PDB file of C-alpha atoms in Angstrom:
ATOM      1  CA  UNK A   1      83.409 -26.879  64.372  1.00  0.00           C
ATOM      2  CA  UNK A   2      83.994 -23.803  61.998  1.00  0.00           C
ATOM      3  CA  UNK A   3      86.822 -25.582  60.180  1.00  0.00           C
ATOM      4  CA  UNK A   4      84.697 -28.761  59.618  1.00  0.00           C
ATOM      5  CA  UNK A   5      81.828 -26.571  58.424  1.00  0.00           C
ATOM      6  CA  UNK A   6      83.940 -24.802  55.884  1.00  0.00           C
ATOM      7  CA  UNK A   7      85.335 -28.051  54.540  1.00  0.00           C
ATOM      8  CA  UNK A   8      81.745 -29.106  53.742  1.00  0.00           C
ATOM      9  CA  UNK A   9      80.721 -25.490  52.491  1.00  0.00           C
ATOM     10  CA  UNK A  10      83.740 -23.917  50.696  1.00  0.00           C
ATOM     11  CA  UNK A  11      81.593 -21.213  49.297  1.00  0.00           C
ATOM     12  CA  UNK A  12      81.417 -19.830  52.838  1.00  0.00           C
ATOM     13  CA  UNK A  13      85.163 -19.532  53.251  1.00  0.00           C
ATOM     14  CA  UNK A  14      85.212 -15.900  52.308  1.00  0.00           C
ATOM     15  CA  UNK A  15      82.353 -14.905  54.782  1.00  0.00           C
ATOM     16  CA  UNK A  16      82.925 -13.354  58.155  1.00  0.00           C
ATOM     17  CA  UNK A  17      81.536 -14.810  61.293  1.00  0.00           C
ATOM     18  CA  UNK A  18      79.887 -13.590  64.411  1.00  0.00           C
ATOM     19  CA  UNK A  19      79.363 -16.118  67.285  1.00  0.00           C
ATOM     20  CA  UNK A  20      77.236 -15.893  70.393  1.00  0.00           C
ATOM     21  CA  UNK A  21      76.809 -19.160  72.409  1.00  0.00           C
ATOM     22  CA  UNK A  22      76.001 -21.991  69.972  1.00  0.00           C
ATOM     23  CA  UNK A  23      74.870 -19.672  67.180  1.00  0.00           C
ATOM     24  CA  UNK A  24      77.174 -18.416  64.483  1.00  0.00           C
ATOM     25  CA  UNK A  25      76.252 -15.963  61.791  1.00  0.00           C
ATOM     26  CA  UNK A  26      78.092 -15.914  58.529  1.00  0.00           C
ATOM     27  CA  UNK A  27      77.841 -12.767  56.227  1.00  0.00           C
ATOM     28  CA  UNK A  28      79.608 -10.630  53.795  1.00  0.00           C
ATOM     29  CA  UNK A  29      81.057  -7.426  55.115  1.00  0.00           C
ATOM     30  CA  UNK A  30      78.280  -5.092  53.862  1.00  0.00           C
ATOM     31  CA  UNK A  31      75.739  -7.334  55.579  1.00  0.00           C
ATOM     32  CA  UNK A  32      77.172  -7.065  59.186  1.00  0.00           C
ATOM     33  CA  UNK A  33      74.184  -5.203  60.469  1.00  0.00           C
ATOM     34  CA  UNK A  34      71.786  -7.793  59.120  1.00  0.00           C
ATOM     35  CA  UNK A  35      73.938 -10.681  60.602  1.00  0.00           C
ATOM     36  CA  UNK A  36      73.875  -9.049  64.030  1.00  0.00           C
ATOM     37  CA  UNK A  37      70.105  -8.728  63.853  1.00  0.00           C
ATOM     38  CA  UNK A  38      69.700 -12.357  62.854  1.00  0.00           C
ATOM     39  CA  UNK A  39      72.034 -13.415  65.764  1.00  0.00           C
ATOM     40  CA  UNK A  40      70.222 -11.432  68.279  1.00  0.00           C
ATOM     41  CA  UNK A  41      66.960 -12.789  67.097  1.00  0.00           C
ATOM     42  CA  UNK A  42      68.273 -16.260  67.391  1.00  0.00           C
ATOM     43  CA  UNK A  43      69.648 -15.632  70.839  1.00  0.00           C
ATOM     44  CA  UNK A  44      66.277 -14.138  71.917  1.00  0.00           C
ATOM     45  CA  UNK A  45      64.161 -17.127  70.571  1.00  0.00           C
ATOM     46  CA  UNK A  46      66.419 -19.763  72.030  1.00  0.00           C
ATOM     47  CA  UNK A  47      65.055 -19.558  75.647  1.00  0.00           C
ATOM     48  CA  UNK A  48      61.482 -20.048  74.560  1.00  0.00           C
ATOM     49  CA  UNK A  49      62.280 -23.005  72.461  1.00  0.00           C
ATOM     50  CA  UNK A  50      64.561 -24.645  74.946  1.00  0.00           C
ATOM     51  CA  UNK A  51      61.794 -24.225  77.477  1.00  0.00           C
ATOM     52  CA  UNK A  52      58.987 -25.649  75.232  1.00  0.00           C
ATOM     53  CA  UNK A  53      61.251 -28.439  73.894  1.00  0.00           C
ATOM     54  CA  UNK A  54      63.145 -29.402  77.074  1.00  0.00           C
ATOM     55  CA  UNK A  55      66.444 -28.661  75.732  1.00  0.00           C
ATOM     56  CA  UNK A  56      69.145 -27.809  78.298  1.00  0.00           C
ATOM     57  CA  UNK A  57      71.155 -24.642  77.146  1.00  0.00           C
ATOM     58  CA  UNK A  58      74.462 -26.451  77.517  1.00  0.00           C
ATOM     59  CA  UNK A  59      73.164 -29.259  75.180  1.00  0.00           C
ATOM     60  CA  UNK A  60      71.721 -26.929  72.510  1.00  0.00           C
ATOM     61  CA  UNK A  61      73.269 -27.864  69.124  1.00  0.00           C
ATOM     62  CA  UNK A  62      75.657 -25.387  67.196  1.00  0.00           C
ATOM     63  CA  UNK A  63      73.647 -23.744  64.619  1.00  0.00           C
ATOM     64  CA  UNK A  64      74.940 -21.705  61.561  1.00  0.00           C
ATOM     65  CA  UNK A  65      72.994 -18.714  60.188  1.00  0.00           C
ATOM     66  CA  UNK A  66      74.094 -17.683  56.705  1.00  0.00           C
ATOM     67  CA  UNK A  67      72.979 -14.221  55.704  1.00  0.00           C
ATOM     68  CA  UNK A  68      73.041 -12.802  52.224  1.00  0.00           C
ATOM     69  CA  UNK A  69      71.413 -10.069  50.158  1.00  0.00           C
ATOM     70  CA  UNK A  70      72.278 -11.685  46.796  1.00  0.00           C
ATOM     71  CA  UNK A  71      69.362 -13.864  45.323  1.00  0.00           C
ATOM     72  CA  UNK A  72      71.923 -16.084  43.512  1.00  0.00           C
ATOM     73  CA  UNK A  73      73.899 -16.662  46.460  1.00  0.00           C
ATOM     74  CA  UNK A  74      70.799 -17.299  48.438  1.00  0.00           C
ATOM     75  CA  UNK A  75      69.890 -20.139  46.010  1.00  0.00           C
ATOM     76  CA  UNK A  76      73.490 -21.483  46.030  1.00  0.00           C
ATOM     77  CA  UNK A  77      73.623 -21.701  49.800  1.00  0.00           C
ATOM     78  CA  UNK A  78      70.039 -23.508  49.754  1.00  0.00           C
ATOM     79  CA  UNK A  79      71.046 -25.727  46.940  1.00  0.00           C
ATOM     80  CA  UNK A  80      68.216 -25.003  44.641  1.00  0.00           C
ATOM     81  CA  UNK A  81      66.401 -22.042  43.039  1.00  0.00           C
ATOM     82  CA  UNK A  82      63.913 -20.563  45.502  1.00  0.00           C
ATOM     83  CA  UNK A  83      60.895 -18.503  44.868  1.00  0.00           C
ATOM     84  CA  UNK A  84      61.363 -14.872  45.441  1.00  0.00           C
ATOM     85  CA  UNK A  85      58.950 -14.833  48.513  1.00  0.00           C
ATOM     86  CA  UNK A  86      60.990 -17.408  50.456  1.00  0.00           C
ATOM     87  CA  UNK A  87      63.033 -15.483  52.960  1.00  0.00           C
ATOM     88  CA  UNK A  88      64.534 -18.120  54.985  1.00  0.00           C
ATOM     89  CA  UNK A  89      65.298 -21.854  54.662  1.00  0.00           C
ATOM     90  CA  UNK A  90      66.173 -24.478  57.365  1.00  0.00           C
ATOM     91  CA  UNK A  91      68.570 -27.053  55.963  1.00  0.00           C
ATOM     92  CA  UNK A  92      70.097 -30.331  57.265  1.00  0.00           C
ATOM     93  CA  UNK A  93      73.379 -29.990  59.163  1.00  0.00           C
ATOM     94  CA  UNK A  94      71.816 -27.279  61.335  1.00  0.00           C
ATOM     95  CA  UNK A  95      72.033 -24.664  58.892  1.00  0.00           C
ATOM     96  CA  UNK A  96      69.625 -21.590  58.255  1.00  0.00           C
ATOM     97  CA  UNK A  97      70.035 -19.537  55.069  1.00  0.00           C
ATOM     98  CA  UNK A  98      68.411 -15.959  55.259  1.00  0.00           C
ATOM     99  CA  UNK A  99      67.853 -13.242  52.886  1.00  0.00           C
ATOM    100  CA  UNK A 100      68.820  -9.713  54.242  1.00  0.00           C
ATOM    101  CA  UNK A 101      65.579  -8.124  55.287  1.00  0.00           C
ATOM    102  CA  UNK A 102      63.976  -5.394  57.335  1.00  0.00           C
ATOM    103  CA  UNK A 103      65.043  -5.859  61.027  1.00  0.00           C
ATOM    104  CA  UNK A 104      61.355  -6.781  62.251  1.00  0.00           C
ATOM    105  CA  UNK A 105      61.039  -9.371  59.343  1.00  0.00           C
ATOM    106  CA  UNK A 106      64.746 -10.654  59.966  1.00  0.00           C
ATOM    107  CA  UNK A 107      63.817 -11.321  63.613  1.00  0.00           C
ATOM    108  CA  UNK A 108      60.668 -13.302  62.790  1.00  0.00           C
ATOM    109  CA  UNK A 109      62.197 -15.317  60.012  1.00  0.00           C
ATOM    110  CA  UNK A 110      65.097 -16.185  62.038  1.00  0.00           C
ATOM    111  CA  UNK A 111      63.134 -17.509  64.960  1.00  0.00           C
ATOM    112  CA  UNK A 112      60.813 -19.406  62.602  1.00  0.00           C
ATOM    113  CA  UNK A 113      63.620 -21.316  60.977  1.00  0.00           C
ATOM    114  CA  UNK A 114      65.450 -21.889  64.307  1.00  0.00           C
ATOM    115  CA  UNK A 115      62.282 -23.521  65.442  1.00  0.00           C
ATOM    116  CA  UNK A 116      62.359 -25.871  62.504  1.00  0.00           C
ATOM    117  CA  UNK A 117      66.074 -26.812  63.073  1.00  0.00           C
ATOM    118  CA  UNK A 118      65.611 -27.702  66.793  1.00  0.00           C
ATOM    119  CA  UNK A 119      62.143 -29.533  66.119  1.00  0.00           C
ATOM    120  CA  UNK A 120      63.638 -31.515  63.510  1.00  0.00           C
ATOM    121  CA  UNK A 121      66.639 -32.279  65.635  1.00  0.00           C
ATOM    122  CA  UNK A 122      64.302 -33.886  68.245  1.00  0.00           C
ATOM    123  CA  UNK A 123      62.137 -35.444  65.653  1.00  0.00           C
ATOM    124  CA  UNK A 124      65.022 -37.292  64.031  1.00  0.00           C
ATOM    125  CA  UNK A 125      66.154 -38.592  67.466  1.00  0.00           C
ATOM    126  CA  UNK A 126      62.783 -40.141  68.207  1.00  0.00           C
ATOM    127  CA  UNK A 127      61.926 -41.134  64.660  1.00  0.00           C
ATOM    128  CA  UNK A 128      58.859 -39.235  63.771  1.00  0.00           C
ATOM    129  CA  UNK A 129      57.636 -36.527  61.347  1.00  0.00           C
ATOM    130  CA  UNK A 130      55.791 -33.896  63.498  1.00  0.00           C
ATOM    131  CA  UNK A 131      52.466 -32.430  62.051  1.00  0.00           C
ATOM    132  CA  UNK A 132      52.741 -29.185  60.146  1.00  0.00           C
ATOM    133  CA  UNK A 133      50.632 -27.492  62.787  1.00  0.00           C
ATOM    134  CA  UNK A 134      53.288 -28.278  65.403  1.00  0.00           C
ATOM    135  CA  UNK A 135      56.033 -26.955  63.222  1.00  0.00           C
ATOM    136  CA  UNK A 136      54.179 -23.704  62.374  1.00  0.00           C
ATOM    137  CA  UNK A 137      52.536 -23.106  65.620  1.00  0.00           C
ATOM    138  CA  UNK A 138      55.746 -23.518  67.606  1.00  0.00           C
ATOM    139  CA  UNK A 139      57.641 -21.298  65.158  1.00  0.00           C
ATOM    140  CA  UNK A 140      55.165 -18.484  65.519  1.00  0.00           C
ATOM    141  CA  UNK A 141      55.159 -18.966  69.244  1.00  0.00           C
ATOM    142  CA  UNK A 142      58.962 -18.869  69.321  1.00  0.00           C
ATOM    143  CA  UNK A 143      59.055 -15.732  67.223  1.00  0.00           C
ATOM    144  CA  UNK A 144      56.202 -13.962  69.093  1.00  0.00           C
ATOM    145  CA  UNK A 145      54.704 -13.851  65.675  1.00  0.00           C
ATOM    146  CA  UNK A 146      51.034 -13.231  66.507  1.00  0.00           C
ATOM    147  CA  UNK A 147      49.666 -10.010  65.091  1.00  0.00           C
ATOM    148  CA  UNK A 148      46.436  -8.105  65.069  1.00  0.00           C
ATOM    149  CA  UNK A 149      45.679  -9.586  61.671  1.00  0.00           C
ATOM    150  CA  UNK A 150      45.963 -13.035  63.285  1.00  0.00           C
ATOM    151  CA  UNK A 151      43.522 -11.987  65.973  1.00  0.00           C
ATOM    152  CA  UNK A 152      41.074 -10.608  63.458  1.00  0.00           C
ATOM    153  CA  UNK A 153      41.337 -13.886  61.237  1.00  0.00           C
ATOM    154  CA  UNK A 154      40.435 -15.915  64.296  1.00  0.00           C
ATOM    155  CA  UNK A 155      37.685 -13.421  65.438  1.00  0.00           C
ATOM    156  CA  UNK A 156      35.975 -13.626  62.092  1.00  0.00           C
ATOM    157  CA  UNK A 157      36.162 -17.477  61.855  1.00  0.00           C
ATOM    158  CA  UNK A 158      34.541 -17.564  65.378  1.00  0.00           C
ATOM    159  CA  UNK A 159      31.744 -15.170  64.193  1.00  0.00           C
ATOM    160  CA  UNK A 160      31.113 -17.240  60.974  1.00  0.00           C
ATOM    161  CA  UNK A 161      31.633 -20.662  62.705  1.00  0.00           C
ATOM    162  CA  UNK A 162      34.636 -21.554  60.605  1.00  0.00           C
ATOM    163  CA  UNK A 163      37.169 -22.588  63.172  1.00  0.00           C
ATOM    164  CA  UNK A 164      39.102 -25.545  62.037  1.00  0.00           C
ATOM    165  CA  UNK A 165      39.273 -28.711  64.068  1.00  0.00           C
ATOM    166  CA  UNK A 166      42.745 -30.270  64.932  1.00  0.00           C
ATOM    167  CA  UNK A 167      42.279 -32.820  62.259  1.00  0.00           C
ATOM    168  CA  UNK A 168      41.606 -30.203  59.596  1.00  0.00           C
ATOM    169  CA  UNK A 169      44.763 -28.081  60.406  1.00  0.00           C
ATOM    170  CA  UNK A 170      47.452 -29.687  58.405  1.00  0.00           C
ATOM    171  CA  UNK A 171      45.311 -29.962  55.254  1.00  0.00           C
ATOM    172  CA  UNK A 172      44.287 -26.346  55.511  1.00  0.00           C
ATOM    173  CA  UNK A 173      47.897 -25.059  54.942  1.00  0.00           C
ATOM    174  CA  UNK A 174      47.500 -26.360  51.282  1.00  0.00           C
ATOM    175  CA  UNK A 175      44.170 -24.435  50.877  1.00  0.00           C
ATOM    176  CA  UNK A 176      43.234 -21.011  49.853  1.00  0.00           C
ATOM    177  CA  UNK A 177      44.874 -17.912  51.343  1.00  0.00           C
ATOM    178  CA  UNK A 178      42.136 -17.365  53.857  1.00  0.00           C
ATOM    179  CA  UNK A 179      42.317 -21.026  55.089  1.00  0.00           C
ATOM    180  CA  UNK A 180      46.201 -20.747  55.307  1.00  0.00           C
ATOM    181  CA  UNK A 181      46.043 -17.690  57.483  1.00  0.00           C
ATOM    182  CA  UNK A 182      43.503 -19.280  59.668  1.00  0.00           C
ATOM    183  CA  UNK A 183      45.628 -22.529  59.942  1.00  0.00           C
ATOM    184  CA  UNK A 184      48.681 -20.406  60.882  1.00  0.00           C
ATOM    185  CA  UNK A 185      46.666 -18.513  63.551  1.00  0.00           C
ATOM    186  CA  UNK A 186      44.987 -21.538  64.950  1.00  0.00           C
ATOM    187  CA  UNK A 187      48.223 -23.545  65.205  1.00  0.00           C
ATOM    188  CA  UNK A 188      49.765 -20.869  67.178  1.00  0.00           C
ATOM    189  CA  UNK A 189      46.829 -20.875  69.735  1.00  0.00           C
ATOM    190  CA  UNK A 190      46.990 -24.661  69.971  1.00  0.00           C
ATOM    191  CA  UNK A 191      50.687 -24.810  70.665  1.00  0.00           C
ATOM    192  CA  UNK A 192      50.441 -22.034  73.154  1.00  0.00           C
ATOM    193  CA  UNK A 193      47.392 -23.869  74.792  1.00  0.00           C
ATOM    194  CA  UNK A 194      49.457 -27.170  75.065  1.00  0.00           C
ATOM    195  CA  UNK A 195      52.411 -25.226  76.405  1.00  0.00           C
ATOM    196  CA  UNK A 196      50.327 -23.648  79.037  1.00  0.00           C
ATOM    197  CA  UNK A 197      49.198 -27.158  80.105  1.00  0.00           C
ATOM    198  CA  UNK A 198      52.570 -28.444  80.655  1.00  0.00           C
ATOM    199  CA  UNK A 199      55.262 -25.595  80.375  1.00  0.00           C
ATOM    200  CA  UNK A 200      58.258 -27.474  81.417  1.00  0.00           C
ATOM    201  CA  UNK A 201      59.092 -29.454  78.283  1.00  0.00           C
ATOM    202  CA  UNK A 202      55.584 -30.680  77.473  1.00  0.00           C
ATOM    203  CA  UNK A 203      56.033 -30.367  73.817  1.00  0.00           C
ATOM    204  CA  UNK A 204      59.215 -32.522  74.003  1.00  0.00           C
ATOM    205  CA  UNK A 205      57.245 -35.133  75.958  1.00  0.00           C
ATOM    206  CA  UNK A 206      54.624 -35.052  73.312  1.00  0.00           C
ATOM    207  CA  UNK A 207      57.138 -35.581  70.611  1.00  0.00           C
ATOM    208  CA  UNK A 208      58.640 -38.670  72.651  1.00  0.00           C
ATOM    209  CA  UNK A 209      55.271 -40.149  73.122  1.00  0.00           C
ATOM    210  CA  UNK A 210      54.427 -39.671  69.434  1.00  0.00           C
ATOM    211  CA  UNK A 211      57.696 -41.657  68.820  1.00  0.00           C
ATOM    212  CA  UNK A 212      56.613 -44.348  71.162  1.00  0.00           C
ATOM    213  CA  UNK A 213      52.928 -44.525  69.805  1.00  0.00           C
ATOM    214  CA  UNK A 214      53.102 -43.100  66.291  1.00  0.00           C
ATOM    215  CA  UNK A 215      49.595 -41.860  67.059  1.00  0.00           C
ATOM    216  CA  UNK A 216      48.822 -38.089  67.961  1.00  0.00           C
ATOM    217  CA  UNK A 217      45.697 -38.947  69.988  1.00  0.00           C
ATOM    218  CA  UNK A 218      47.522 -41.387  72.161  1.00  0.00           C
ATOM    219  CA  UNK A 219      50.513 -39.245  72.522  1.00  0.00           C
ATOM    220  CA  UNK A 220      48.231 -36.302  73.674  1.00  0.00           C
ATOM    221  CA  UNK A 221      46.649 -38.456  76.169  1.00  0.00           C
ATOM    222  CA  UNK A 222      49.824 -39.815  77.503  1.00  0.00           C
ATOM    223  CA  UNK A 223      51.349 -36.290  77.802  1.00  0.00           C
ATOM    224  CA  UNK A 224      48.438 -34.200  79.078  1.00  0.00           C
ATOM    225  CA  UNK A 225      46.135 -36.739  80.699  1.00  0.00           C
ATOM    226  CA  UNK A 226      43.314 -35.722  78.479  1.00  0.00           C
ATOM    227  CA  UNK A 227      41.732 -37.188  75.416  1.00  0.00           C
ATOM    228  CA  UNK A 228      42.173 -35.354  72.075  1.00  0.00           C
ATOM    229  CA  UNK A 229      38.580 -34.428  71.850  1.00  0.00           C
ATOM    230  CA  UNK A 230      38.656 -33.029  75.481  1.00  0.00           C
ATOM    231  CA  UNK A 231      41.879 -30.932  74.596  1.00  0.00           C
ATOM    232  CA  UNK A 232      40.310 -29.756  71.286  1.00  0.00           C
ATOM    233  CA  UNK A 233      36.980 -28.670  72.892  1.00  0.00           C
ATOM    234  CA  UNK A 234      38.888 -26.834  75.746  1.00  0.00           C
ATOM    235  CA  UNK A 235      41.108 -25.107  73.065  1.00  0.00           C
ATOM    236  CA  UNK A 236      38.391 -24.087  70.697  1.00  0.00           C
ATOM    237  CA  UNK A 237      36.355 -22.730  73.584  1.00  0.00           C
ATOM    238  CA  UNK A 238      39.277 -20.629  74.679  1.00  0.00           C
ATOM    239  CA  UNK A 239      39.744 -19.381  71.153  1.00  0.00           C
ATOM    240  CA  UNK A 240      36.097 -18.450  70.867  1.00  0.00           C
ATOM    241  CA  UNK A 241      36.248 -16.558  74.210  1.00  0.00           C
ATOM    242  CA  UNK A 242      39.405 -14.727  73.606  1.00  0.00           C
ATOM    243  CA  UNK A 243      39.165 -13.646  70.072  1.00  0.00           C
ATOM    244  CA  UNK A 244      35.388 -13.221  69.279  1.00  0.00           C
ATOM    245  CA  UNK A 245      35.545  -9.526  69.854  1.00  0.00           C
ATOM    246  CA  UNK A 246      38.234  -9.164  67.273  1.00  0.00           C
ATOM    247  CA  UNK A 247      35.728 -10.256  64.710  1.00  0.00           C
ATOM    248  CA  UNK A 248      33.227  -7.564  65.661  1.00  0.00           C
ATOM    249  CA  UNK A 249      33.027  -4.226  63.647  1.00  0.00           C
ATOM    250  CA  UNK A 250      35.542  -1.626  64.416  1.00  0.00           C
ATOM    251  CA  UNK A 251      34.196   1.054  67.074  1.00  0.00           C
ATOM    252  CA  UNK A 252      33.660   3.734  64.187  1.00  0.00           C
ATOM    253  CA  UNK A 253      31.690   1.217  62.180  1.00  0.00           C
ATOM    254  CA  UNK A 254      29.768   0.122  65.339  1.00  0.00           C
ATOM    255  CA  UNK A 255      28.784   3.674  66.022  1.00  0.00           C
ATOM    256  CA  UNK A 256      27.361   4.052  62.528  1.00  0.00           C
ATOM    257  CA  UNK A 257      25.279   0.942  62.890  1.00  0.00           C
ATOM    258  CA  UNK A 258      24.113   1.935  66.240  1.00  0.00           C
ATOM    259  CA  UNK A 259      23.074   5.475  64.891  1.00  0.00           C
ATOM    260  CA  UNK A 260      21.429   3.680  61.866  1.00  0.00           C
ATOM    261  CA  UNK A 261      19.523   1.465  64.236  1.00  0.00           C
ATOM    262  CA  UNK A 262      18.352   4.422  66.325  1.00  0.00           C
ATOM    263  CA  UNK A 263      17.195   6.360  63.329  1.00  0.00           C
ATOM    264  CA  UNK A 264      15.218   3.340  61.962  1.00  0.00           C
ATOM    265  CA  UNK A 265      13.646   3.049  65.428  1.00  0.00           C
ATOM    266  CA  UNK A 266      12.610   6.672  65.420  1.00  0.00           C
ATOM    267  CA  UNK A 267      11.172   6.502  61.943  1.00  0.00           C
ATOM    268  CA  UNK A 268       9.319   3.329  62.898  1.00  0.00           C
ATOM    269  CA  UNK A 269       7.786   5.047  66.115  1.00  0.00           C
ATOM    270  CA  UNK A 270       6.853   8.244  63.995  1.00  0.00           C
ATOM    271  CA  UNK A 271       5.213   6.128  61.590  1.00  0.00           C
ATOM    272  CA  UNK A 272       3.272   4.047  64.151  1.00  0.00           C
ATOM    273  CA  UNK A 273       2.153   7.376  65.742  1.00  0.00           C
ATOM    274  CA  UNK A 274       0.921   8.718  62.410  1.00  0.00           C
ATOM    275  CA  UNK A 275      -0.906   5.495  61.640  1.00  0.00           C
ATOM    276  CA  UNK A 276      -2.628   5.615  65.218  1.00  0.00           C
ATOM    277  CA  UNK A 277      -3.780   9.257  64.373  1.00  0.00           C
ATOM    278  CA  UNK A 278      -5.174   8.408  61.059  1.00  0.00           C
ATOM    279  CA  UNK A 279      -6.928   5.394  62.540  1.00  0.00           C
ATOM    280  CA  UNK A 280      -8.475   7.471  65.381  1.00  0.00           C
ATOM    281  CA  UNK A 281      -9.654   9.981  62.853  1.00  0.00           C
ATOM    282  CA  UNK A 282     -11.217   7.506  60.554  1.00  0.00           C
ATOM    283  CA  UNK A 283     -13.006   5.899  63.593  1.00  0.00           C
ATOM    284  CA  UNK A 284     -14.321   9.313  64.609  1.00  0.00           C
ATOM    285  CA  UNK A 285     -15.653   9.863  61.137  1.00  0.00           C
ATOM    286  CA  UNK A 286     -17.373   6.607  61.164  1.00  0.00           C
ATOM    287  CA  UNK A 287     -18.851   7.289  64.536  1.00  0.00           C
ATOM    288  CA  UNK A 288     -20.338  10.667  63.236  1.00  0.00           C
ATOM    289  CA  UNK A 289     -21.588   9.077  60.045  1.00  0.00           C
ATOM    290  CA  UNK A 290     -23.501   6.585  62.093  1.00  0.00           C
ATOM    291  CA  UNK A 291     -25.109   9.233  64.270  1.00  0.00           C
ATOM    292  CA  UNK A 292     -25.769  12.082  61.781  1.00  0.00           C
ATOM    293  CA  UNK A 293     -25.311  10.435  58.476  1.00  0.00           C
ATOM    294  CA  UNK A 294     -22.660  13.067  57.615  1.00  0.00           C
ATOM    295  CA  UNK A 295     -18.933  13.637  57.799  1.00  0.00           C
ATOM    296  CA  UNK A 296     -17.766  16.905  59.144  1.00  0.00           C
ATOM    297  CA  UNK A 297     -15.595  18.838  56.588  1.00  0.00           C
ATOM    298  CA  UNK A 298     -12.918  20.354  58.651  1.00  0.00           C
ATOM    299  CA  UNK A 299     -11.587  22.423  55.727  1.00  0.00           C
ATOM    300  CA  UNK A 300     -14.838  24.191  54.940  1.00  0.00           C
ATOM    301  CA  UNK A 301     -16.354  26.660  57.294  1.00  0.00           C
ATOM    302  CA  UNK A 302     -19.615  26.995  55.147  1.00  0.00           C
ATOM    303  CA  UNK A 303     -22.398  24.368  55.787  1.00  0.00           C
ATOM    304  CA  UNK A 304     -22.938  22.119  52.799  1.00  0.00           C
ATOM    305  CA  UNK A 305     -26.326  20.896  51.512  1.00  0.00           C
ATOM    306  CA  UNK A 306     -26.423  17.838  53.946  1.00  0.00           C
ATOM    307  CA  UNK A 307     -25.771  20.241  56.848  1.00  0.00           C
ATOM    308  CA  UNK A 308     -28.701  22.407  55.965  1.00  0.00           C
ATOM    309  CA  UNK A 309     -31.035  19.577  55.793  1.00  0.00           C
ATOM    310  CA  UNK A 310     -30.062  18.363  59.252  1.00  0.00           C
ATOM    311  CA  UNK A 311     -30.373  21.846  60.607  1.00  0.00           C
ATOM    312  CA  UNK A 312     -33.729  22.407  59.093  1.00  0.00           C
TER     313      UNK A 312
END
């Protein structure tokens, strides 16, 4: 396999190789640590993907991971110039090209691209083009790439009533940054939701049914025994229940809001009490005016002319 691969890609002939199972990492000598990290990430993600996609470990295809820190080499391996923010690319022929990255990022990117390779492998076999939400949701699931930021994005969307429907997910990936973040987070939760419904190869069965029907609604019904609206309703209810609290203010901000509310209430009560006292005094003055035709002057101890007339 290695010899055949090098015939197709002579630019890899000078690279070293590390192999574990069906994964082989190719790298320059200075990038050995990164290659080991990529290989470890791929090996760690494989069981999750094999479980979700119903792939037996002995039938898992051989996949090549090409690691480089050189931008020109990265473009050369990919076959075209790539934007600087692209850190990994899955290519035909079961190849993945990776830039050397911080270990945590390397693990995530490797698992993401490995997902695309395996999912495309099954999709090609059944003659379909899986929706974007399935690709990205399964990639985040396999990479265990679900952060606090994702939870807060979902929580805010729940609070504001902005959760995307299943029909809206794919289009949202081409939207503004906020929509894209929400699309990734929701795709993860929906794929995880589907996997929980049928953990043993349910996604693979969904892909096969999609190949038979070429209709996602019918494929979901065949696979999970529930209509798309029923699945969507249960999924969005779960998202609302699980992530609402992540859209609420942070504890410190919440304490400030509570303190401000208590202060407002105290001021309101004091003002009410003061108004009642003023009202009672005015009523008392009116009563005295009706009886004596005078109003007592509380600030003057000497009787005024009206007082003298009364006492005479």
